[in-house]
C-alpha cells in the first residue's frame, strides 16, 4: 500500500526537468463545435518516443482548466518524474460537459448540464481520443489508456471506463459523485471485469458527504471478487484528496505489478488475485 502523498509532493522544485501543459482545440462531431482540452507532455517529451495516455476529468464546477487551476498537476507530475516514479505518459484534461456552452456557469445542476456529462462518453471515444492519437505520439490500445477523475469526473471515469474495457485498462475515481451508475450496471460481468481491468482505483475523503457512493462501489466489487484499490483519505470533498489521488494513482499506471499474489497466464496476461484494501 502506498502512503498518502508526502509533504512537498505538490510544491514547485527548482532545477528539475519540466513538462509542458498547453491548451488545444479539437473538432467534436458529437457536440458539433470546436472543443478545448489541456494536454500535459512530460519532461523530455519527444515525438521520437511513444507515450501512454491518461485522461483526467474534472468535477461539476470545473472545465478543462480545473485541474490546472486548482490541482497543480504539472508540479505533482514533474516531481514524480524527477524521482523516477512514473512511466512516461501524456495527460489529457478534457472538458467533460459535452454541450455547446461548456463553461461552468449558471445552475451547475441543470439537467441539461448533467446530461452533457453523460454525452461526454461519445465525445471522448469518437472525437477526443482520435484527435489525441493522431496529433501526439500516443500508444494506442486499451493497455496504454487510463481514465480517472474527481467527483463528476470520477463517476464518468467509472461509467465510461468500465463500459469500455476495450478502450481502457486503467480506471480511477476520486470521490465519485452520484452520476456513478449502479455498481451492478457498472460491473455486470464481474469475472470479465476482473480479468480485463489492470488497475481499478477508488478513493474518497472520510468526511465527504458523497462517500456512500464510493462505499457502495467498493462493497460490490469486494463481494464480487473484483480486484481494486480502496483508499480512504483524511479529508472532505476537496482538492487535497484529489491531488493525493493523482499522486498515488499515476504511480500505478502502465506498470506490471508482479508480486507473490500475481499470476501470468499462458497468454502473458497478468492477473492479480488479491484485493488491496
Ligand atoms: C450531486 C451532488 C454532487 C450530483 C453531483 C455532484 C449529479 C457533483 C459534485 C462534484 O463534481 O464536485 O447530487 O448529482
mmCIF file of C-alpha atoms and ligand atoms in Angstrom:
data_model
loop_
_atom_site.group_PDB
_atom_site.id
_atom_site.type_symbol
_atom_site.label_atom_id
_atom_site.label_comp_id
_atom_site.label_asym_id
_atom_site.label_seq_id
_atom_site.Cartn_x
_atom_site.Cartn_y
_atom_site.Cartn_z
ATOM 1 C CA UNK A 1 0.000 0.000 0.000
ATOM 2 C CA UNK A 2 1.292 3.395 -0.958
ATOM 3 C CA UNK A 3 1.456 6.063 1.656
ATOM 4 C CA UNK A 4 -0.768 9.068 1.099
ATOM 5 C CA UNK A 5 1.077 11.876 -0.600
ATOM 6 C CA UNK A 6 4.163 13.024 1.354
ATOM 7 C CA UNK A 7 4.762 16.634 2.262
ATOM 8 C CA UNK A 8 6.108 18.721 -0.598
ATOM 9 C CA UNK A 9 4.743 16.468 -3.330
ATOM 10 C CA UNK A 10 2.825 19.413 -4.820
ATOM 11 C CA UNK A 11 5.481 22.091 -4.267
ATOM 12 C CA UNK A 12 7.475 23.559 -7.141
ATOM 13 C CA UNK A 13 11.053 22.290 -7.081
ATOM 14 C CA UNK A 14 13.910 24.290 -8.550
ATOM 15 C CA UNK A 15 16.195 22.739 -11.138
ATOM 16 C CA UNK A 16 14.238 19.704 -12.236
ATOM 17 C CA UNK A 17 13.181 18.950 -15.805
ATOM 18 C CA UNK A 18 9.663 20.141 -16.576
ATOM 19 C CA UNK A 19 6.809 19.005 -18.712
ATOM 20 C CA UNK A 20 4.696 21.362 -20.750
ATOM 21 C CA UNK A 21 0.985 21.986 -20.328
ATOM 22 C CA UNK A 22 -0.906 23.508 -23.229
ATOM 23 C CA UNK A 23 -4.438 24.268 -24.372
ATOM 24 C CA UNK A 24 -5.575 22.502 -27.542
ATOM 25 C CA UNK A 25 -8.749 22.565 -29.613
ATOM 26 C CA UNK A 26 -10.363 19.678 -31.433
ATOM 27 C CA UNK A 27 -13.340 19.270 -33.658
ATOM 28 C CA UNK A 28 -16.240 17.443 -31.999
ATOM 29 C CA UNK A 29 -18.809 15.744 -34.216
ATOM 30 C CA UNK A 30 -20.655 14.812 -31.006
ATOM 31 C CA UNK A 31 -21.247 18.394 -29.906
ATOM 32 C CA UNK A 32 -20.964 19.978 -33.366
ATOM 33 C CA UNK A 33 -18.335 22.533 -32.456
ATOM 34 C CA UNK A 34 -14.699 23.044 -31.554
ATOM 35 C CA UNK A 35 -13.887 21.958 -28.013
ATOM 36 C CA UNK A 36 -10.993 22.691 -25.669
ATOM 37 C CA UNK A 37 -8.728 20.377 -23.725
ATOM 38 C CA UNK A 38 -5.459 20.828 -21.880
ATOM 39 C CA UNK A 39 -2.571 18.474 -22.528
ATOM 40 C CA UNK A 40 0.495 17.833 -20.352
ATOM 41 C CA UNK A 41 3.508 16.319 -22.048
ATOM 42 C CA UNK A 42 6.215 15.005 -19.697
ATOM 43 C CA UNK A 43 9.803 16.255 -19.208
ATOM 44 C CA UNK A 44 11.994 15.277 -22.147
ATOM 45 C CA UNK A 45 8.966 14.755 -24.358
ATOM 46 C CA UNK A 46 9.944 13.819 -27.903
ATOM 47 C CA UNK A 47 7.887 12.696 -30.854
ATOM 48 C CA UNK A 48 10.631 10.126 -31.464
ATOM 49 C CA UNK A 49 9.116 8.255 -28.495
ATOM 50 C CA UNK A 50 5.626 6.947 -27.830
ATOM 51 C CA UNK A 51 3.592 7.578 -24.706
ATOM 52 C CA UNK A 52 0.756 6.125 -22.684
ATOM 53 C CA UNK A 53 -2.181 8.486 -22.135
ATOM 54 C CA UNK A 54 -4.157 9.325 -19.003
ATOM 55 C CA UNK A 55 -7.464 11.160 -19.477
ATOM 56 C CA UNK A 56 -8.026 13.132 -16.263
ATOM 57 C CA UNK A 57 -11.502 14.556 -15.714
ATOM 58 C CA UNK A 58 -12.826 17.497 -13.692
ATOM 59 C CA UNK A 59 -15.807 17.970 -11.368
ATOM 60 C CA UNK A 60 -19.209 19.629 -11.681
ATOM 61 C CA UNK A 61 -17.815 23.100 -11.019
ATOM 62 C CA UNK A 62 -14.954 22.838 -13.473
ATOM 63 C CA UNK A 63 -13.853 22.701 -17.067
ATOM 64 C CA UNK A 64 -10.706 21.655 -18.942
ATOM 65 C CA UNK A 65 -8.659 24.083 -16.831
ATOM 66 C CA UNK A 66 -9.910 22.989 -13.396
ATOM 67 C CA UNK A 67 -7.076 20.602 -12.558
ATOM 68 C CA UNK A 68 -4.501 23.115 -13.795
ATOM 69 C CA UNK A 69 -6.059 25.993 -11.843
ATOM 70 C CA UNK A 70 -6.585 24.165 -8.552
ATOM 71 C CA UNK A 71 -4.620 20.907 -8.576
ATOM 72 C CA UNK A 72 -1.065 21.758 -9.684
ATOM 73 C CA UNK A 73 -0.952 18.559 -11.753
ATOM 74 C CA UNK A 74 2.122 19.665 -13.717
ATOM 75 C CA UNK A 75 4.051 20.205 -10.449
ATOM 76 C CA UNK A 76 2.939 16.863 -8.995
ATOM 77 C CA UNK A 77 3.870 15.053 -12.201
ATOM 78 C CA UNK A 78 7.185 16.903 -12.733
ATOM 79 C CA UNK A 79 8.197 15.961 -9.174
ATOM 80 C CA UNK A 80 7.237 12.325 -9.724
ATOM 81 C CA UNK A 81 9.268 12.178 -12.938
ATOM 82 C CA UNK A 82 12.240 13.740 -11.133
ATOM 83 C CA UNK A 83 12.009 10.891 -8.611
ATOM 84 C CA UNK A 84 11.714 8.326 -11.387
ATOM 85 C CA UNK A 85 8.283 7.180 -10.215
ATOM 86 C CA UNK A 86 6.217 7.427 -13.385
ATOM 87 C CA UNK A 87 6.015 5.682 -16.709
ATOM 88 C CA UNK A 88 6.167 8.286 -19.486
ATOM 89 C CA UNK A 89 2.610 9.407 -20.164
ATOM 90 C CA UNK A 90 0.708 12.255 -21.735
ATOM 91 C CA UNK A 91 -2.073 13.580 -19.509
ATOM 92 C CA UNK A 92 -5.157 14.983 -21.236
ATOM 93 C CA UNK A 93 -7.563 17.230 -19.341
ATOM 94 C CA UNK A 94 -10.836 17.221 -21.279
ATOM 95 C CA UNK A 95 -13.942 19.287 -20.767
ATOM 96 C CA UNK A 96 -16.444 16.694 -19.559
ATOM 97 C CA UNK A 97 -19.542 18.845 -20.096
ATOM 98 C CA UNK A 98 -20.222 17.950 -23.727
ATOM 99 C CA UNK A 99 -22.578 20.732 -24.845
ATOM 100 C CA UNK A 100 -22.183 23.924 -26.877
ATOM 101 C CA UNK A 101 -21.754 26.160 -23.823
ATOM 102 C CA UNK A 102 -19.476 24.002 -21.704
ATOM 103 C CA UNK A 103 -18.413 26.709 -19.258
ATOM 104 C CA UNK A 104 -19.056 26.062 -15.565
ATOM 105 C CA UNK A 105 -21.582 28.843 -15.154
ATOM 106 C CA UNK A 106 -25.216 29.239 -14.136
ATOM 107 C CA UNK A 107 -27.028 26.348 -12.444
ATOM 108 C CA UNK A 108 -24.423 23.594 -12.492
ATOM 109 C CA UNK A 109 -27.091 21.011 -11.610
ATOM 110 C CA UNK A 110 -29.335 21.963 -14.564
ATOM 111 C CA UNK A 111 -30.472 18.590 -16.013
ATOM 112 C CA UNK A 112 -29.165 19.658 -19.445
ATOM 113 C CA UNK A 113 -25.700 20.093 -17.966
ATOM 114 C CA UNK A 114 -25.837 16.821 -16.055
ATOM 115 C CA UNK A 115 -26.871 15.127 -19.305
ATOM 116 C CA UNK A 116 -23.871 16.730 -21.027
ATOM 117 C CA UNK A 117 -21.593 14.853 -18.610
ATOM 118 C CA UNK A 118 -23.240 11.669 -19.939
ATOM 119 C CA UNK A 119 -22.854 12.758 -23.558
ATOM 120 C CA UNK A 120 -19.127 13.213 -22.982
ATOM 121 C CA UNK A 121 -18.699 9.444 -23.353
ATOM 122 C CA UNK A 122 -19.312 9.830 -27.113
ATOM 123 C CA UNK A 123 -17.171 12.947 -27.436
ATOM 124 C CA UNK A 124 -14.279 11.193 -25.694
ATOM 125 C CA UNK A 125 -14.473 7.947 -27.648
ATOM 126 C CA UNK A 126 -15.323 9.368 -31.074
ATOM 127 C CA UNK A 127 -13.701 12.789 -31.104
ATOM 128 C CA UNK A 128 -11.085 13.476 -28.425
ATOM 129 C CA UNK A 129 -9.213 10.150 -28.337
ATOM 130 C CA UNK A 130 -8.858 10.095 -32.148
ATOM 131 C CA UNK A 131 -7.639 13.710 -32.044
ATOM 132 C CA UNK A 132 -5.039 12.939 -29.399
ATOM 133 C CA UNK A 133 -3.889 9.770 -31.114
ATOM 134 C CA UNK A 134 -3.421 11.486 -34.450
ATOM 135 C CA UNK A 135 -1.730 14.614 -33.086
ATOM 136 C CA UNK A 136 0.523 13.196 -30.360
ATOM 137 C CA UNK A 137 2.859 10.196 -30.324
ATOM 138 C CA UNK A 138 0.360 8.209 -28.270
ATOM 139 C CA UNK A 139 0.477 4.464 -27.861
ATOM 140 C CA UNK A 140 -2.837 3.044 -28.895
ATOM 141 C CA UNK A 141 -4.735 0.133 -27.380
ATOM 142 C CA UNK A 142 -6.516 -0.384 -24.080
ATOM 143 C CA UNK A 143 -3.364 -1.230 -22.126
ATOM 144 C CA UNK A 144 -1.985 2.211 -22.928
ATOM 145 C CA UNK A 145 -5.022 4.272 -21.924
ATOM 146 C CA UNK A 146 -6.169 5.279 -18.470
ATOM 147 C CA UNK A 147 -9.164 7.294 -17.326
ATOM 148 C CA UNK A 148 -9.562 8.950 -13.951
ATOM 149 C CA UNK A 149 -11.300 11.931 -12.474
ATOM 150 C CA UNK A 150 -12.655 13.754 -9.487
ATOM 151 C CA UNK A 151 -16.287 13.721 -8.362
ATOM 152 C CA UNK A 152 -18.459 14.061 -11.524
ATOM 153 C CA UNK A 153 -15.301 13.104 -13.407
ATOM 154 C CA UNK A 154 -14.818 10.130 -11.085
ATOM 155 C CA UNK A 155 -18.345 8.955 -11.870
ATOM 156 C CA UNK A 156 -17.641 9.475 -15.571
ATOM 157 C CA UNK A 157 -14.402 7.502 -15.307
ATOM 158 C CA UNK A 158 -16.218 4.528 -13.783
ATOM 159 C CA UNK A 159 -19.182 4.792 -16.172
ATOM 160 C CA UNK A 160 -17.067 5.201 -19.290
ATOM 161 C CA UNK A 161 -14.066 3.085 -18.325
ATOM 162 C CA UNK A 162 -15.939 0.054 -17.070
ATOM 163 C CA UNK A 163 -18.283 0.254 -20.070
ATOM 164 C CA UNK A 164 -15.305 0.398 -22.458
ATOM 165 C CA UNK A 165 -12.773 -2.135 -21.250
ATOM 166 C CA UNK A 166 -11.909 -2.443 -24.930
ATOM 167 C CA UNK A 167 -10.562 1.136 -24.657
ATOM 168 C CA UNK A 168 -9.266 1.449 -21.106
ATOM 169 C CA UNK A 169 -7.431 -0.962 -18.831
ATOM 170 C CA UNK A 170 -6.707 1.532 -16.014
ATOM 171 C CA UNK A 171 -9.563 3.294 -14.214
ATOM 172 C CA UNK A 172 -9.591 5.628 -11.215
ATOM 173 C CA UNK A 173 -12.286 7.530 -9.341
ATOM 174 C CA UNK A 174 -11.556 10.143 -6.697
ATOM 175 C CA UNK A 175 -14.678 10.985 -4.634
ATOM 176 C CA UNK A 176 -17.073 9.650 -7.264
ATOM 177 C CA UNK A 177 -20.324 11.671 -7.497
ATOM 178 C CA UNK A 178 -23.977 10.482 -7.736
ATOM 179 C CA UNK A 179 -23.661 10.309 -11.535
ATOM 180 C CA UNK A 180 -21.905 6.964 -10.869
ATOM 181 C CA UNK A 181 -24.069 4.172 -12.272
ATOM 182 C CA UNK A 182 -25.349 1.438 -10.019
ATOM 183 C CA UNK A 183 -22.459 -0.976 -9.342
ATOM 184 C CA UNK A 184 -24.428 -3.889 -10.844
ATOM 185 C CA UNK A 185 -24.634 -1.919 -14.093
ATOM 186 C CA UNK A 186 -21.021 -0.773 -13.925
ATOM 187 C CA UNK A 187 -19.826 -4.320 -13.480
ATOM 188 C CA UNK A 188 -22.465 -6.654 -14.908
ATOM 189 C CA UNK A 189 -19.911 -9.387 -15.580
ATOM 190 C CA UNK A 190 -17.528 -9.363 -12.598
ATOM 191 C CA UNK A 191 -15.299 -12.142 -13.941
ATOM 192 C CA UNK A 192 -14.757 -10.294 -17.182
ATOM 193 C CA UNK A 193 -14.020 -7.011 -15.409
ATOM 194 C CA UNK A 194 -11.640 -8.776 -13.030
ATOM 195 C CA UNK A 195 -9.775 -10.354 -15.925
ATOM 196 C CA UNK A 196 -9.518 -7.218 -18.057
ATOM 197 C CA UNK A 197 -9.012 -4.292 -15.721
ATOM 198 C CA UNK A 198 -5.365 -3.710 -14.892
ATOM 199 C CA UNK A 199 -5.936 -1.307 -12.030
ATOM 200 C CA UNK A 200 -9.215 -0.102 -10.611
ATOM 201 C CA UNK A 201 -8.814 2.661 -8.041
ATOM 202 C CA UNK A 202 -11.370 4.221 -5.699
ATOM 203 C CA UNK A 203 -10.516 6.876 -3.159
ATOM 204 C CA UNK A 204 -12.566 9.284 -1.087
ATOM 205 C CA UNK A 205 -12.231 11.589 1.890
ATOM 206 C CA UNK A 206 -13.611 10.245 5.155
ATOM 207 C CA UNK A 207 -15.547 13.488 5.659
ATOM 208 C CA UNK A 208 -17.021 13.605 2.151
ATOM 209 C CA UNK A 209 -20.847 13.711 2.076
ATOM 210 C CA UNK A 210 -20.717 11.658 -1.122
ATOM 211 C CA UNK A 211 -18.638 8.869 0.401
ATOM 212 C CA UNK A 212 -21.602 6.466 0.315
ATOM 213 C CA UNK A 213 -21.188 6.358 -3.482
ATOM 214 C CA UNK A 214 -17.617 5.035 -3.232
ATOM 215 C CA UNK A 215 -18.529 2.773 -0.286
ATOM 216 C CA UNK A 216 -21.269 1.212 -2.378
ATOM 217 C CA UNK A 217 -18.995 0.520 -5.359
ATOM 218 C CA UNK A 218 -16.253 -0.803 -3.072
ATOM 219 C CA UNK A 219 -18.690 -3.143 -1.292
ATOM 220 C CA UNK A 220 -19.995 -4.534 -4.569
ATOM 221 C CA UNK A 221 -16.516 -5.046 -6.044
ATOM 222 C CA UNK A 222 -15.418 -6.808 -2.849
ATOM 223 C CA UNK A 223 -18.489 -9.035 -2.823
ATOM 224 C CA UNK A 224 -17.947 -9.899 -6.498
ATOM 225 C CA UNK A 225 -14.206 -10.510 -6.080
ATOM 226 C CA UNK A 226 -13.177 -7.784 -8.491
ATOM 227 C CA UNK A 227 -9.641 -6.694 -7.549
ATOM 228 C CA UNK A 228 -9.452 -2.985 -6.808
ATOM 229 C CA UNK A 229 -7.778 -0.485 -4.555
ATOM 230 C CA UNK A 230 -9.869 1.349 -2.000
ATOM 231 C CA UNK A 231 -8.152 4.259 -0.340
ATOM 232 C CA UNK A 232 -9.955 6.209 2.349
ATOM 233 C CA UNK A 233 -8.246 9.560 2.771
ATOM 234 C CA UNK A 234 -8.415 12.066 5.583
ATOM 235 C CA UNK A 235 -10.474 14.950 4.264
ATOM 236 C CA UNK A 236 -13.626 16.167 2.622
ATOM 237 C CA UNK A 237 -14.861 16.725 -0.927
ATOM 238 C CA UNK A 238 -11.799 18.752 -1.743
ATOM 239 C CA UNK A 239 -8.515 19.225 -3.585
ATOM 240 C CA UNK A 240 -6.117 17.626 -1.081
ATOM 241 C CA UNK A 241 -7.928 14.302 -1.634
ATOM 242 C CA UNK A 242 -7.992 14.667 -5.428
ATOM 243 C CA UNK A 243 -4.346 15.735 -5.708
ATOM 244 C CA UNK A 244 -3.345 12.852 -3.479
ATOM 245 C CA UNK A 245 -5.389 10.598 -5.747
ATOM 246 C CA UNK A 246 -3.451 11.798 -8.783
ATOM 247 C CA UNK A 247 -0.148 11.396 -6.924
ATOM 248 C CA UNK A 248 -0.916 7.805 -5.947
ATOM 249 C CA UNK A 249 -2.879 6.522 -8.928
ATOM 250 C CA UNK A 250 -0.438 7.901 -11.526
ATOM 251 C CA UNK A 251 2.381 5.858 -9.966
ATOM 252 C CA UNK A 252 0.465 2.632 -10.506
ATOM 253 C CA UNK A 253 -0.210 3.285 -14.167
ATOM 254 C CA UNK A 254 1.181 1.311 -17.055
ATOM 255 C CA UNK A 255 3.307 -0.887 -14.791
ATOM 256 C CA UNK A 256 3.305 -4.600 -14.172
ATOM 257 C CA UNK A 257 2.934 -5.259 -10.504
ATOM 258 C CA UNK A 258 4.375 -8.698 -10.266
ATOM 259 C CA UNK A 259 4.122 -9.876 -6.679
ATOM 260 C CA UNK A 260 3.602 -13.112 -4.844
ATOM 261 C CA UNK A 261 -0.145 -12.904 -5.424
ATOM 262 C CA UNK A 262 0.053 -12.285 -9.170
ATOM 263 C CA UNK A 263 -0.128 -14.891 -11.875
ATOM 264 C CA UNK A 264 0.738 -14.624 -15.535
ATOM 265 C CA UNK A 265 -1.482 -16.830 -17.699
ATOM 266 C CA UNK A 266 -0.485 -18.687 -20.861
ATOM 267 C CA UNK A 267 -1.263 -15.596 -22.944
ATOM 268 C CA UNK A 268 1.127 -13.489 -20.928
ATOM 269 C CA UNK A 269 -1.679 -11.587 -19.185
ATOM 270 C CA UNK A 270 -1.191 -10.641 -15.596
ATOM 271 C CA UNK A 271 -3.874 -11.493 -13.051
ATOM 272 C CA UNK A 272 -3.925 -10.164 -9.523
ATOM 273 C CA UNK A 273 -5.610 -12.432 -7.094
ATOM 274 C CA UNK A 274 -5.961 -10.149 -4.124
ATOM 275 C CA UNK A 275 -7.927 -7.105 -3.197
ATOM 276 C CA UNK A 276 -5.773 -4.400 -1.746
ATOM 277 C CA UNK A 277 -7.932 -2.523 0.743
HETATM 278 C C1 LIG B 1 -24.916 15.526 -6.697
HETATM 279 C C2 LIG B 1 -24.002 16.034 -5.801
HETATM 280 C C3 LIG B 1 -22.716 16.373 -6.238
HETATM 281 C C4 LIG B 1 -24.570 15.363 -8.058
HETATM 282 C C5 LIG B 1 -23.296 15.701 -8.476
HETATM 283 C C6 LIG B 1 -22.370 16.207 -7.581
HETATM 284 C C7 LIG B 1 -25.235 14.649 -10.204
HETATM 285 C C8 LIG B 1 -21.045 16.554 -8.089
HETATM 286 C C9 LIG B 1 -20.081 17.142 -7.351
HETATM 287 C C10 LIG B 1 -18.762 17.480 -7.945
HETATM 288 O O1 LIG B 1 -18.480 17.180 -9.126
HETATM 289 O O2 LIG B 1 -17.948 18.036 -7.206
HETATM 290 O O3 LIG B 1 -26.162 15.185 -6.316
HETATM 291 O O4 LIG B 1 -25.535 14.861 -8.873
#
